[in-house]
Amino acid sequence: MPAKVGMVKVLNVSNSSIFNIGDVYSMSPAASAKTFAGGGSFNTGNGIRININRSSTYVNDRELVDQSIINS
């Protein structure tokens, strides 16, 4: 059954996002990211104590493209 939609105001659609009005069969946004971080970087919670005397992150990435994203 077709969808009936009234007026819509779109202010912003960011990267790798989907905006759809009406009927849809399949939606699949795609994005990729590469993150390098040292020890204790992504800890979350209340009352976390981290003692890292020395922490170094060395990155030597010679690849220009790791994996391509193909939208079908």
Coordinates of N, CA and C in Angstrom, one line a residue:
M1 N 0.8 -1.2 0.0 CA 0.0 0.0 0.0 C 0.9 1.2 0.0
P2 N 0.7 2.2 -0.9 CA 1.5 3.4 -1.0 C 1.4 4.2 0.3
A3 N 2.5 4.8 0.6 CA 2.5 5.7 1.8 C 2.0 7.1 1.4
K4 N 1.3 7.7 2.3 CA 0.9 9.1 2.1 C 1.6 10.0 3.1
V5 N 2.4 11.0 2.6 CA 3.2 11.8 3.4 C 2.8 13.3 3.1
G6 N 2.8 14.0 4.2 CA 2.5 15.4 4.1 C 3.7 16.2 3.8
M7 N 3.8 17.5 4.2 CA 4.9 18.3 3.9 C 6.1 17.9 4.8
V8 N 7.3 18.0 4.2 CA 8.5 17.6 4.8 C 9.6 18.7 4.6
K9 N 10.3 19.1 5.7 CA 11.4 20.0 5.6 C 12.6 19.4 6.0
V10 N 13.6 19.3 5.1 CA 14.9 18.7 5.4 C 15.9 19.8 5.6
L11 N 16.5 19.8 6.8 CA 17.5 20.8 7.1 C 18.9 20.4 6.7
N12 N 19.2 19.1 7.0 CA 20.6 18.6 6.8 C 20.5 17.1 6.6
V13 N 21.3 16.6 5.6 CA 21.5 15.1 5.5 C 23.0 15.0 5.4
S14 N 23.6 14.3 6.4 CA 25.0 14.2 6.5 C 25.6 13.0 5.7
N15 N 26.9 12.8 5.7 CA 27.6 11.8 5.0 C 27.1 10.4 5.4
S16 N 27.0 9.5 4.5 CA 26.6 8.1 4.7 C 25.3 8.0 5.5
S17 N 24.4 8.9 5.2 CA 23.0 8.8 5.8 C 22.0 8.6 4.7
I18 N 20.8 8.2 5.1 CA 19.8 7.9 4.2 C 18.5 8.8 4.5
F19 N 17.9 9.4 3.5 CA 16.7 10.1 3.7 C 15.7 9.5 2.8
N20 N 14.6 9.0 3.3 CA 13.6 8.3 2.5 C 12.2 8.8 2.9
I21 N 11.4 9.0 1.8 CA 9.9 9.3 2.1 C 9.2 8.3 1.2
G22 N 8.3 7.6 1.9 CA 7.4 6.6 1.1 C 7.9 5.2 1.3
D23 N 7.4 4.3 0.4 CA 7.8 2.9 0.5 C 9.2 2.7 0.1
V24 N 9.8 1.7 0.7 CA 11.2 1.3 0.4 C 11.4 -0.2 0.6
Y25 N 12.2 -0.8 -0.2 CA 12.5 -2.2 -0.1 C 13.7 -2.5 0.7
S26 N 14.8 -1.7 0.5 CA 16.0 -2.0 1.2 C 16.8 -0.7 1.3
M27 N 17.3 -0.4 2.5 CA 18.1 0.7 2.7 C 19.4 0.3 3.5
S28 N 20.6 0.7 3.0 CA 21.8 0.3 3.6 C 22.9 1.4 3.4
P29 N 23.0 2.2 4.4 CA 24.1 3.2 4.4 C 25.4 2.6 4.5
A30 N 26.4 3.2 4.0 CA 27.8 2.6 4.1 C 28.8 3.7 4.4
A31 N 29.7 3.3 5.3 CA 30.7 4.2 5.7 C 31.9 3.4 6.2
S32 N 33.1 4.0 6.2 CA 34.3 3.4 6.7 C 35.1 4.4 7.4
A33 N 35.9 3.9 8.4 CA 36.8 4.8 9.1 C 38.0 3.9 9.7
K34 N 39.1 4.6 9.8 CA 40.3 3.9 10.4 C 40.7 4.8 11.6
T35 N 40.8 4.2 12.7 CA 41.2 4.9 13.9 C 42.4 4.3 14.6
F36 N 43.3 5.1 15.0 CA 44.5 4.7 15.7 C 44.5 5.4 17.0
A37 N 44.7 4.7 18.1 CA 44.7 5.3 19.4 C 45.6 4.5 20.3
G38 N 46.1 5.2 21.3 CA 47.0 4.5 22.3 C 46.2 3.8 23.4
G39 N 47.0 3.3 24.4 CA 46.4 2.5 25.5 C 45.5 3.4 26.3
G40 N 44.3 2.9 26.7 CA 43.4 3.6 27.5 C 42.6 4.7 26.8
S41 N 42.5 4.7 25.5 CA 41.9 5.8 24.8 C 40.4 5.7 24.8
F42 N 39.8 4.5 24.7 CA 38.4 4.3 24.5 C 37.7 3.8 25.8
N43 N 38.2 4.0 26.9 CA 37.5 3.6 28.2 C 36.4 4.5 28.5
T44 N 35.2 3.9 28.9 CA 34.1 4.7 29.3 C 33.6 4.1 30.6
G45 N 32.9 5.0 31.3 CA 32.3 4.6 32.6 C 32.6 5.6 33.7
N46 N 32.1 5.2 34.9 CA 32.3 6.1 36.0 C 33.4 5.6 36.9
G47 N 34.3 6.5 37.3 CA 35.3 6.1 38.3 C 36.4 5.3 37.7
I48 N 36.8 5.4 36.4 CA 37.8 4.7 35.8 C 39.2 5.3 36.2
R49 N 40.1 4.6 36.6 CA 41.5 5.1 36.9 C 42.4 4.3 36.0
I50 N 43.2 5.0 35.2 CA 44.2 4.3 34.3 C 45.5 4.9 34.6
N51 N 46.5 4.0 34.8 CA 47.9 4.4 35.0 C 48.8 3.8 33.9
I52 N 49.1 4.6 32.9 CA 49.9 4.2 31.8 C 51.2 5.1 31.8
N53 N 52.3 4.5 32.2 CA 53.5 5.4 32.3 C 53.9 5.9 30.9
R54 N 54.0 5.0 30.0 CA 54.4 5.4 28.6 C 53.5 4.7 27.6
S55 N 52.9 5.4 26.7 CA 52.0 4.8 25.7 C 52.3 5.5 24.4
S56 N 52.6 4.7 23.4 CA 52.9 5.3 22.1 C 52.2 4.5 21.0
T57 N 51.7 5.1 20.0 CA 51.0 4.5 18.9 C 51.8 4.8 17.6
Y58 N 52.4 3.9 17.1 CA 53.2 4.1 15.8 C 52.4 3.5 14.7
V59 N 52.2 4.4 13.7 CA 51.4 3.9 12.5 C 52.2 4.1 11.3
N60 N 52.3 3.0 10.5 CA 53.0 3.1 9.2 C 52.1 2.4 8.2
D61 N 51.1 3.1 7.6 CA 50.1 2.6 6.8 C 50.4 3.0 5.3
R62 N 50.9 2.1 4.5 CA 51.3 2.4 3.2 C 50.2 2.3 2.2
E63 N 49.1 1.6 2.6 CA 47.9 1.4 1.7 C 47.1 2.7 1.5
L64 N 46.8 3.1 0.3 CA 46.0 4.3 0.1 C 44.5 3.9 0.3
V65 N 44.1 2.8 -0.1 CA 42.7 2.3 0.1 C 42.7 0.9 0.7
D66 N 42.0 0.8 1.8 CA 42.0 -0.5 2.5 C 40.9 -1.4 1.9
Q67 N 39.7 -0.9 1.8 CA 38.6 -1.7 1.3 C 37.6 -0.7 0.7
S68 N 37.3 -0.9 -0.5 CA 36.3 0.0 -1.2 C 34.9 -0.3 -0.8
I69 N 34.1 0.7 -0.8 CA 32.6 0.6 -0.5 C 31.9 0.8 -1.8
I70 N 31.1 -0.2 -2.2 CA 30.4 -0.2 -3.4 C 28.9 -0.2 -3.1
N71 N 28.2 0.9 -3.5 CA 26.7 0.9 -3.3 C 26.0 0.3 -4.4
S72 N 25.2 -0.7 -4.1 CA 24.5 -1.4 -5.2 C 23.0 -1.0 -5.2

